[in-house]
């Protein structure tokens, strides 16, 4: 049963309507959606090289050592891990083991996860609101610029979004018959999403829990009991790996990068948890020393998602989603408790509101591409509210709301495109003219052909985000903080073509040959994971990144390093590095640099200072 947002002249109560039989065009349209999404995400994928070299090096290590694969080690010698849990590296590591390590196999897993995410979103929305809404949600997700970016790049966010949508699908299935098993599967999906990017996976929990608590067709006691079971499932799915790491002898596994005490739990609660929400000073892992985030996300506040850093990434349909959510909840206020339409609005709207508010007010490190986790909530809300308002367009309140959604979408797209005024300036003016015409026609109920009006609505709603998404796909990206949009026009220093850590082109040919000729566990050691990743990708050999991402992780210690050298396990030492700890790095990096300089002779290779540790 679905609820039509169609208040009549005598009542504003929603009308429960039987769903129409599935038209024959639905299946071909769905396959066309998947094919188009695959082309968008896979086309010319290798133009971005290894993308994020830091994670690419970890994928390479996963193909060389099963222990590195299990723990997410940066180096196959297993000195330390990346500063995130390893679930997304499990996928890319297996993919690269099967098909061989290359730029394509590093990036393709995320693209395939993106296609799966679009398919699952379609299936989820279709179950509550029909195939048209499902197709609209799938198309809108694929063509959200930040989604196009993330699903063409090697970041943990791709797997995170796929698993969160999987959880939403399971919750929708659980609502049909108050199934505790489907709800437990939803909890399991969130648990594994936690192993992809830790605390960010939990942002959808309020919406998932609330919709089941409100709308499941069973008594309150059973609803609470089922939710408890889902919480247990989530805890087990996330906790098994944390327990494994904590119980594994520390001297036989890599140091947990980004943590202060070699603990994955501390990393989850600290740097990747409360530190992200409330800020932190210094610290290891993937942040900058000092922990500030203003340069990446702008000042925190209610307008952050619409600002310069985040607006063009994800907010194209956000105003329309907010209008649709408020109207939808109002029109369904008298619906039965188990109303499917209201449940769907609560699910996707709650996902959107909670995630947007957390991203807006968190004071820790946040990057623009994080907002891909917001995209499913936005497009799901727009698709469901838009479909129901379209069905009720014969009624003035529904028609006026639909016109408002069209108007805010068109004019907001103009504002976003006006931020890059020299890039295809005619597009924004076409959108403005079309917005005025279509919004007026909808509001006045102009008797246009149904298909013509629907096509006009979709054109106004998607033209802005489509143009920006296609520009994103046509731009190569690298580094640690990629952004969407037309690369030549995006400013700010961290744009689409950002040269970042781990780029294989930064290592000279002679140095590469020198490292490739080594036979020890590690070809070299250098300061920070960024520099180590670059050397690993160019040589195909393991390299120790002293101090981790920022140079402040206490791994390896001076004593450990000295033992590695005495055992002949390290070929060369390459000083310098890009970490926040400076030339010598934080933690034990300064001590190691001093000891190497005092006991070994420097030479210059490709303009780089190198110490031969085999002397």
XYZ file of C-alpha atoms in Angstrom:
615
model
C 0.000 0.000 0.000
C 1.231 3.482 -0.803
C -0.048 6.818 0.410
C -0.863 9.518 -2.112
C -0.082 13.067 -1.010
C -3.366 14.252 -2.458
C -5.510 16.295 -0.038
C -9.023 16.797 -1.370
C -11.213 19.818 -1.010
C -12.909 18.328 2.057
C -10.086 16.596 3.854
C -6.317 16.580 4.109
C -6.179 12.936 5.141
C -3.970 10.788 2.898
C -5.523 8.299 0.551
C -4.199 4.752 0.542
C -4.037 3.548 -3.059
C -3.299 0.135 -4.510
C -0.084 0.086 -6.511
C -0.420 -0.237 -10.268
C 0.823 -3.410 -11.959
C 4.443 -3.105 -12.991
C 4.570 -1.784 -16.587
C 6.551 -3.708 -19.180
C 9.002 -0.843 -19.655
C 10.285 -1.015 -16.074
C 12.786 -3.842 -16.503
C 14.408 -2.385 -19.661
C 14.549 1.003 -17.946
C 16.254 -0.537 -14.916
C 18.868 -2.265 -17.062
C 19.404 0.979 -18.954
C 19.967 2.699 -15.608
C 22.593 0.144 -14.630
C 24.285 0.302 -18.032
C 24.401 4.091 -17.987
C 25.721 4.109 -14.429
C 28.427 1.593 -15.314
C 29.525 3.708 -18.269
C 29.600 6.855 -16.162
C 31.640 5.257 -13.369
C 33.961 3.079 -15.479
C 34.600 5.233 -18.544
C 38.265 6.288 -18.867
C 38.791 5.270 -15.257
C 42.548 4.860 -15.481
C 42.968 8.551 -16.381
C 43.179 9.178 -12.622
C 46.144 6.844 -12.274
C 46.248 5.310 -8.823
C 43.902 7.991 -7.475
C 44.627 8.214 -3.775
C 48.154 6.820 -3.676
C 48.010 6.208 0.067
C 45.174 3.698 -0.300
C 46.508 2.385 -3.617
C 49.770 1.439 -1.904
C 47.783 -0.413 0.768
C 45.923 -2.286 -1.979
C 49.263 -3.222 -3.529
C 50.479 -4.468 -0.144
C 47.302 -6.533 0.216
C 48.262 -8.393 -2.957
C 51.700 -9.190 -1.510
C 50.791 -10.284 2.023
C 47.624 -11.820 3.447
C 48.409 -10.276 6.815
C 48.633 -6.866 5.147
C 45.272 -7.598 3.502
C 43.658 -8.566 6.805
C 44.853 -5.566 8.784
C 44.971 -2.963 6.026
C 48.719 -2.431 6.215
C 50.390 0.263 4.170
C 53.447 -1.955 3.647
C 53.560 -5.692 3.049
C 56.165 -5.975 5.820
C 53.366 -4.939 8.203
C 54.921 -2.099 10.196
C 51.714 -0.057 10.382
C 48.210 0.166 8.925
C 46.352 2.957 7.206
C 44.316 5.189 9.516
C 40.978 3.575 8.607
C 39.519 0.106 9.173
C 40.320 -2.270 6.320
C 36.956 -3.432 4.929
C 37.226 -1.401 1.730
C 40.787 -2.673 1.271
C 39.544 -6.242 1.633
C 37.482 -5.652 -1.508
C 40.152 -3.879 -3.551
C 42.890 -6.249 -2.327
C 40.972 -9.337 -3.439
C 40.053 -7.685 -6.727
C 43.696 -6.822 -7.434
C 44.850 -10.319 -6.427
C 42.433 -11.860 -8.912
C 42.922 -9.487 -11.837
C 46.421 -8.177 -11.143
C 47.498 -4.920 -9.550
C 47.043 -1.923 -11.858
C 45.500 1.530 -11.912
C 42.269 0.010 -13.226
C 41.983 -2.699 -10.574
C 42.626 -0.097 -7.864
C 39.708 2.081 -9.000
C 37.249 -0.408 -10.532
C 35.997 -1.919 -7.232
C 34.592 1.453 -6.175
C 32.915 1.897 -9.560
C 31.264 -1.510 -9.260
C 30.200 -0.681 -5.705
C 28.623 2.462 -7.134
C 26.627 0.478 -9.693
C 25.482 -1.857 -6.910
C 24.529 1.119 -4.730
C 22.377 2.592 -7.496
C 20.695 -0.789 -8.069
C 19.983 -1.253 -4.357
C 18.651 2.273 -3.991
C 16.306 1.659 -6.911
C 15.118 -1.588 -5.341
C 14.601 0.031 -1.946
C 12.617 3.030 -3.171
C 10.646 0.880 -5.622
C 9.341 -1.329 -2.816
C 7.655 1.626 -1.112
C 6.923 4.052 -3.918
C 6.945 2.255 -7.241
C 9.368 1.931 -10.156
C 9.240 5.542 -11.332
C 10.386 6.814 -7.948
C 13.005 4.058 -7.815
C 14.397 4.991 -11.217
C 14.431 8.683 -10.312
C 16.313 7.965 -7.089
C 18.843 5.776 -8.892
C 19.466 8.315 -11.647
C 19.766 11.173 -9.179
C 22.278 9.278 -7.031
C 24.481 8.365 -9.989
C 24.385 11.972 -11.214
C 25.129 13.621 -7.893
C 28.600 15.112 -8.487
C 30.146 13.828 -5.265
C 28.819 10.325 -6.003
C 30.301 10.406 -9.494
C 33.586 11.459 -7.897
C 33.686 8.907 -5.085
C 32.582 5.958 -7.200
C 35.420 6.725 -9.611
C 38.047 7.008 -6.873
C 39.620 4.749 -4.251
C 38.152 5.936 -0.976
C 36.390 3.955 1.780
C 33.238 6.029 1.271
C 32.147 3.964 -1.747
C 31.746 0.758 0.271
C 30.324 2.762 3.180
C 27.460 4.123 1.051
C 26.728 0.745 -0.519
C 26.419 -0.915 2.885
C 24.257 1.882 4.315
C 21.857 1.584 1.372
C 21.854 -2.191 1.901
C 20.814 -1.547 5.505
C 17.982 0.696 4.327
C 16.803 -2.008 1.927
C 16.764 -4.564 4.723
C 14.784 -2.212 6.964
C 12.191 -1.670 4.233
C 11.876 -5.433 3.822
C 11.559 -5.837 7.591
C 8.631 -3.403 7.665
C 6.511 -5.552 5.361
C 5.952 -8.306 7.925
C 7.776 -7.009 11.010
C 10.609 -9.400 10.239
C 13.329 -9.560 12.907
C 15.600 -11.383 10.459
C 15.580 -8.632 7.868
C 16.134 -6.124 10.647
C 19.082 -8.154 11.913
C 20.534 -8.118 8.398
C 20.215 -4.333 8.437
C 22.190 -4.258 11.677
C 24.825 -6.514 10.138
C 25.157 -4.192 7.125
C 25.750 -1.216 9.423
C 28.293 -3.257 11.375
C 30.327 -3.936 8.254
C 29.879 -0.309 7.196
C 31.540 0.555 10.504
C 34.507 -1.526 9.368
C 34.610 0.591 6.219
C 34.649 4.031 7.860
C 33.843 3.649 11.529
C 31.561 6.209 13.177
C 30.208 7.743 9.977
C 28.255 4.544 9.397
C 26.232 5.228 12.542
C 24.724 8.466 11.255
C 21.843 6.585 9.610
C 20.956 4.605 12.731
C 18.442 7.164 14.110
C 16.426 7.041 10.879
C 16.599 3.257 10.522
C 15.635 2.650 14.146
C 12.878 5.261 14.215
C 11.139 4.037 11.090
C 10.937 0.485 12.422
C 9.848 1.637 15.869
C 7.068 3.736 14.348
C 5.877 1.754 11.349
C 6.521 -1.978 11.852
C 3.184 -3.857 11.833
C 3.471 -5.472 15.252
C 3.175 -4.554 18.914
C 5.509 -2.129 20.658
C 7.134 -4.849 22.749
C 8.091 -6.882 19.696
C 9.325 -3.789 17.892
C 11.661 -2.999 20.763
C 12.816 -6.601 20.991
C 13.539 -6.715 17.246
C 15.530 -3.494 17.483
C 17.557 -4.980 20.315
C 18.317 -8.001 18.149
C 19.434 -5.724 15.318
C 21.718 -3.869 17.727
C 23.297 -7.176 18.748
C 23.756 -8.108 15.085
C 25.406 -4.753 14.377
C 27.714 -5.094 17.380
C 28.827 -8.573 16.375
C 29.356 -7.587 12.726
C 31.550 -4.650 13.684
C 33.024 -6.011 16.887
C 34.532 -9.277 15.698
C 37.351 -7.504 13.904
C 37.985 -5.076 16.752
C 38.243 -8.024 19.142
C 40.521 -9.827 16.701
C 42.892 -6.859 16.568
C 42.867 -6.362 20.327
C 43.571 -10.042 21.033
C 46.197 -10.489 18.332
C 49.701 -10.198 19.839
C 50.866 -6.655 19.093
C 54.368 -7.766 18.189
C 53.085 -9.968 15.350
C 50.723 -7.499 13.703
C 51.141 -3.953 12.321
C 50.724 -0.871 14.485
C 47.219 0.613 14.125
C 47.889 3.818 12.207
C 46.226 6.940 13.587
C 45.768 5.528 17.100
C 47.662 6.743 20.139
C 48.013 3.348 21.823
C 47.988 0.757 19.010
C 44.263 0.105 19.491
C 41.608 -0.098 16.794
C 38.955 0.668 19.391
C 40.786 3.833 20.433
C 41.064 4.826 16.762
C 37.303 4.339 16.351
C 36.375 6.296 19.455
C 39.139 8.904 19.261
C 40.572 10.111 15.979
C 37.830 8.664 13.758
C 35.054 9.173 16.296
C 34.753 11.938 18.859
C 37.760 13.682 17.349
C 35.845 14.146 14.106
C 32.813 15.526 15.902
C 34.441 17.819 18.417
C 37.896 18.476 16.977
C 41.268 17.484 18.303
C 44.725 18.848 18.698
C 47.479 17.155 16.769
C 47.076 13.421 16.704
C 48.072 10.875 14.197
C 46.299 9.352 11.328
C 44.861 11.093 8.366
C 44.609 14.586 9.707
C 46.839 17.576 9.758
C 48.767 18.437 12.857
C 46.502 20.729 14.775
C 43.314 19.069 13.644
C 41.757 22.133 12.028
C 39.190 21.716 9.290
C 38.332 25.209 8.133
C 40.504 24.946 5.050
C 38.620 21.841 3.890
C 35.000 22.415 4.855
C 34.661 26.045 5.820
C 33.234 27.273 9.092
C 30.714 25.014 10.798
C 27.099 26.097 10.912
C 23.648 25.517 9.440
C 24.705 26.805 6.024
C 27.782 24.597 5.578
C 26.124 22.110 3.210
C 25.225 25.018 0.913
C 28.606 26.758 1.155
C 31.556 26.957 -1.203
C 33.145 23.670 -0.105
C 30.076 21.442 -0.026
C 27.346 23.095 -2.074
C 28.329 21.907 -5.538
C 29.243 18.465 -4.214
C 25.843 17.391 -2.947
C 23.280 20.175 -2.416
C 21.719 20.410 -5.900
C 18.503 18.697 -4.770
C 18.775 19.454 -1.050
C 16.342 22.437 -1.048
C 13.749 20.391 -2.934
C 14.253 17.476 -0.535
C 13.617 19.700 2.474
C 10.438 21.108 0.912
C 9.261 17.619 -0.056
C 9.988 16.173 3.377
C 8.060 18.840 5.268
C 5.116 18.651 2.874
C 5.119 14.866 2.855
C 5.071 14.572 6.632
C 2.281 17.153 6.813
C 0.116 15.464 4.194
C 0.566 12.046 5.846
C 0.032 13.255 9.399
C -3.322 11.438 9.639
C -2.147 8.277 7.917
C -2.177 4.965 9.798
C 0.887 4.243 11.915
C 2.082 1.674 9.397
C 1.758 3.977 6.366
C 4.417 2.894 3.868
C 4.789 6.315 2.298
C 5.319 8.069 5.603
C 7.733 5.355 6.694
C 9.762 5.891 3.519
C 9.829 9.643 4.097
C 10.958 9.142 7.682
C 13.690 6.748 6.554
C 15.232 8.856 3.798
C 14.336 12.209 5.301
C 15.734 11.205 8.677
C 18.902 9.944 6.972
C 19.217 13.318 5.225
C 18.496 15.560 8.212
C 20.693 13.781 10.760
C 23.645 13.429 8.386
C 23.392 17.030 7.171
C 23.208 18.410 10.705
C 26.192 16.372 11.914
C 28.272 17.368 8.904
C 27.223 20.999 9.342
C 28.156 21.345 12.994
C 31.029 18.901 13.514
C 34.217 20.760 14.389
C 36.744 18.036 13.602
C 38.292 17.161 10.263
C 35.788 16.911 7.423
C 36.398 16.772 3.683
C 33.894 17.653 0.927
C 33.734 14.093 -0.424
C 32.327 12.863 2.901
C 28.979 14.235 1.731
C 28.477 11.258 -0.565
C 26.936 9.662 2.542
C 24.282 12.402 2.451
C 23.329 11.833 -1.196
C 21.072 8.738 -0.788
C 18.974 10.520 1.831
C 18.493 13.542 -0.421
C 17.616 11.694 -3.617
C 15.437 9.156 -1.814
C 13.398 11.946 -0.227
C 13.054 13.858 -3.496
C 12.029 10.780 -5.455
C 9.369 9.672 -2.981
C 7.921 13.110 -2.249
C 8.036 14.096 -5.912
C 6.272 10.931 -7.021
C 3.481 11.310 -4.480
C 2.998 15.002 -5.207
C 2.879 14.226 -8.929
C 0.153 11.675 -8.308
C -1.791 14.271 -6.333
C -1.239 17.174 -8.745
C -4.972 17.532 -9.353
C -5.163 19.049 -5.867
C -3.927 22.579 -5.302
C -1.774 21.978 -2.174
C 0.104 19.107 -3.813
C 0.491 21.046 -7.062
C 1.773 24.140 -5.256
C 4.302 22.081 -3.289
C 5.538 20.372 -6.441
C 5.943 23.757 -8.111
C 7.911 24.982 -5.093
C 10.242 21.983 -5.358
C 10.830 22.780 -9.028
C 11.443 26.462 -8.308
C 13.949 26.003 -5.483
C 15.817 23.342 -7.458
C 16.160 25.500 -10.562
C 17.176 28.689 -8.821
C 19.598 26.902 -6.501
C 21.206 25.242 -9.519
C 21.647 28.720 -11.018
C 23.394 29.922 -7.855
C 25.711 26.911 -7.772
C 26.623 27.224 -11.445
C 27.149 30.953 -11.023
C 30.031 30.118 -8.662
C 31.971 29.031 -11.759
C 30.668 31.769 -14.076
C 33.035 31.111 -16.981
C 32.142 27.427 -17.292
C 29.294 26.848 -19.774
C 27.437 30.031 -18.739
C 24.457 29.290 -21.004
C 23.499 26.253 -18.898
C 22.463 28.264 -15.874
C 20.343 30.639 -17.971
C 18.600 27.743 -19.689
C 17.812 26.344 -16.243
C 16.378 29.666 -15.027
C 14.079 30.089 -18.024
C 12.936 26.477 -17.862
C 12.352 26.746 -14.121
C 10.061 29.759 -14.477
C 8.059 28.124 -17.260
C 7.718 24.681 -15.690
C 7.060 25.874 -12.121
C 4.367 28.230 -13.387
C 2.777 25.512 -15.504
C 2.696 23.123 -12.560
C 1.351 25.692 -10.104
C -1.428 26.799 -12.450
C -2.286 23.305 -13.566
C -1.725 24.122 -17.238
C -3.150 21.178 -19.235
C 0.038 19.892 -20.859
C 0.561 16.346 -22.017
C 1.522 14.154 -19.042
C 4.777 12.912 -20.549
C 5.789 16.388 -21.736
C 5.271 17.890 -18.308
C 7.071 15.028 -16.576
C 10.048 15.352 -18.945
C 10.179 19.103 -18.289
C 10.149 18.511 -14.532
C 13.038 16.066 -14.748
C 15.014 18.374 -17.033
C 14.768 21.292 -14.623
C 15.525 19.120 -11.627
C 18.538 17.326 -13.038
C 20.160 19.571 -15.661
C 22.426 21.349 -13.186
C 23.635 18.282 -11.337
C 23.960 16.314 -14.597
C 26.262 18.921 -16.129
C 28.451 19.047 -13.036
C 28.528 15.272 -12.734
C 29.578 14.764 -16.351
C 32.295 17.377 -15.877
C 33.482 15.428 -12.854
C 33.683 12.192 -14.816
C 35.657 13.955 -17.557
C 38.258 15.230 -15.066
C 41.128 13.139 -13.718
C 41.573 13.152 -9.950
C 44.408 12.294 -7.607
C 45.540 13.001 -4.079
C 43.825 12.767 -0.743
C 41.125 15.446 -1.025
C 39.504 15.226 -4.486
C 36.604 17.501 -5.357
C 33.948 17.298 -8.035
C 33.234 19.626 -10.904
C 35.044 20.869 -14.003
C 38.715 20.537 -13.056
C 40.042 23.604 -14.865
C 37.467 25.836 -13.179
C 37.473 24.534 -9.601
C 39.684 26.620 -7.322
C 40.946 26.213 -3.807
C 44.107 24.181 -4.171
C 42.507 20.777 -3.524
C 40.549 20.524 -6.779
C 39.969 17.703 -9.157
C 43.530 17.426 -10.347
C 45.197 17.765 -6.983
C 48.612 16.203 -6.892
C 48.721 14.369 -3.643
C 50.483 11.717 -1.642
C 51.457 8.553 -3.325
C 51.689 9.728 -6.907
C 53.969 7.278 -8.648
C 55.341 9.958 -10.972
C 57.086 11.748 -8.096
C 59.876 9.133 -7.842
C 62.799 9.287 -10.278
C 63.786 6.363 -12.474
C 67.194 5.725 -10.911
C 65.801 5.668 -7.393
C 63.070 3.307 -8.540
C 65.633 0.923 -10.043
C 67.662 1.109 -6.846
C 64.677 0.056 -4.747
C 63.585 -2.654 -7.166
C 67.007 -4.287 -6.885
C 66.679 -4.829 -3.121
C 65.869 -8.238 -1.668
C 65.016 -7.471 1.973
C 61.620 -7.185 3.609
C 61.541 -3.450 2.913
C 63.230 -1.736 -0.010
C 63.449 1.465 1.990
C 62.205 3.483 4.913
C 61.088 7.095 4.690
C 59.240 9.626 6.784
C 55.429 9.465 6.637
C 53.055 7.155 4.844
C 52.559 9.572 1.948
C 56.178 9.389 0.853
C 56.290 5.649 1.503
C 53.239 5.143 -0.702
C 54.891 7.005 -3.555
C 57.995 4.840 -3.323
C 55.930 1.658 -3.062
C 53.875 2.402 -6.148
C 56.877 3.304 -8.261
C 58.991 0.326 -7.195
C 56.431 -2.353 -6.379
C 58.336 -2.969 -3.140
C 57.434 -2.559 0.520
C 58.543 0.715 2.123
C 58.249 1.700 5.785
C 56.368 4.962 6.300
C 57.941 6.095 9.582
C 55.369 7.792 11.791
C 52.337 7.019 9.644
C 50.283 9.639 7.812
C 51.266 12.703 9.805
C 54.630 11.414 10.984
C 53.460 11.170 14.601
C 52.604 7.470 14.960
C 55.180 5.759 17.246
C 56.017 3.096 14.654
C 58.591 1.901 14.168
C 60.496 2.821 17.318
C 64.213 3.530 17.116
C 64.996 0.153 18.697
C 62.793 -1.677 16.198
C 64.339 0.218 13.297
C 67.848 -0.556 14.483
C 66.977 -4.247 14.727
C 65.536 -4.247 11.204
C 68.775 -2.701 9.911
C 70.939 -5.156 11.870
C 68.977 -8.043 10.373
C 69.485 -6.667 6.861
C 65.759 -6.230 6.282
C 65.820 -2.580 5.071
C 67.697 -1.525 1.937
C 67.747 2.281 2.073
C 66.674 5.261 4.127
C 65.157 8.219 2.254
C 64.934 11.242 4.594
C 62.450 14.071 4.303
C 58.801 13.243 3.773
C 55.567 15.153 3.711
C 54.212 14.337 7.163
C 53.091 16.812 9.744
C 56.002 15.895 11.966
C 58.508 17.798 9.821
C 61.635 16.542 8.093
C 62.403 13.976 10.702
C 58.809 13.113 11.401
C 57.097 12.901 14.757
C 57.239 9.997 17.197
C 60.525 8.157 16.722
C 61.172 9.719 13.305
C 63.561 12.375 14.561
C 65.566 9.813 16.511
C 65.740 7.511 13.505
C 66.835 10.336 11.205
C 69.563 11.369 13.642
C 70.806 7.813 14.101
C 70.908 7.126 10.351
C 72.768 10.368 9.604
C 75.339 9.577 12.304
C 76.025 6.003 11.176
C 75.607 5.916 7.394
C 76.870 7.893 4.430
C 74.501 9.958 2.331
C 74.420 9.803 -1.458
C 72.306 11.564 -4.034
C 70.049 9.668 -6.447
C 67.795 11.568 -8.843
C 68.338 14.660 -6.724
C 67.147 12.826 -3.600
C 69.289 12.136 -0.544
C 69.525 8.395 0.122
C 71.340 6.367 2.796
C 72.421 2.822 1.996
C 71.624 0.837 5.142
C 73.420 -2.284 3.934
C 76.883 -0.725 4.457
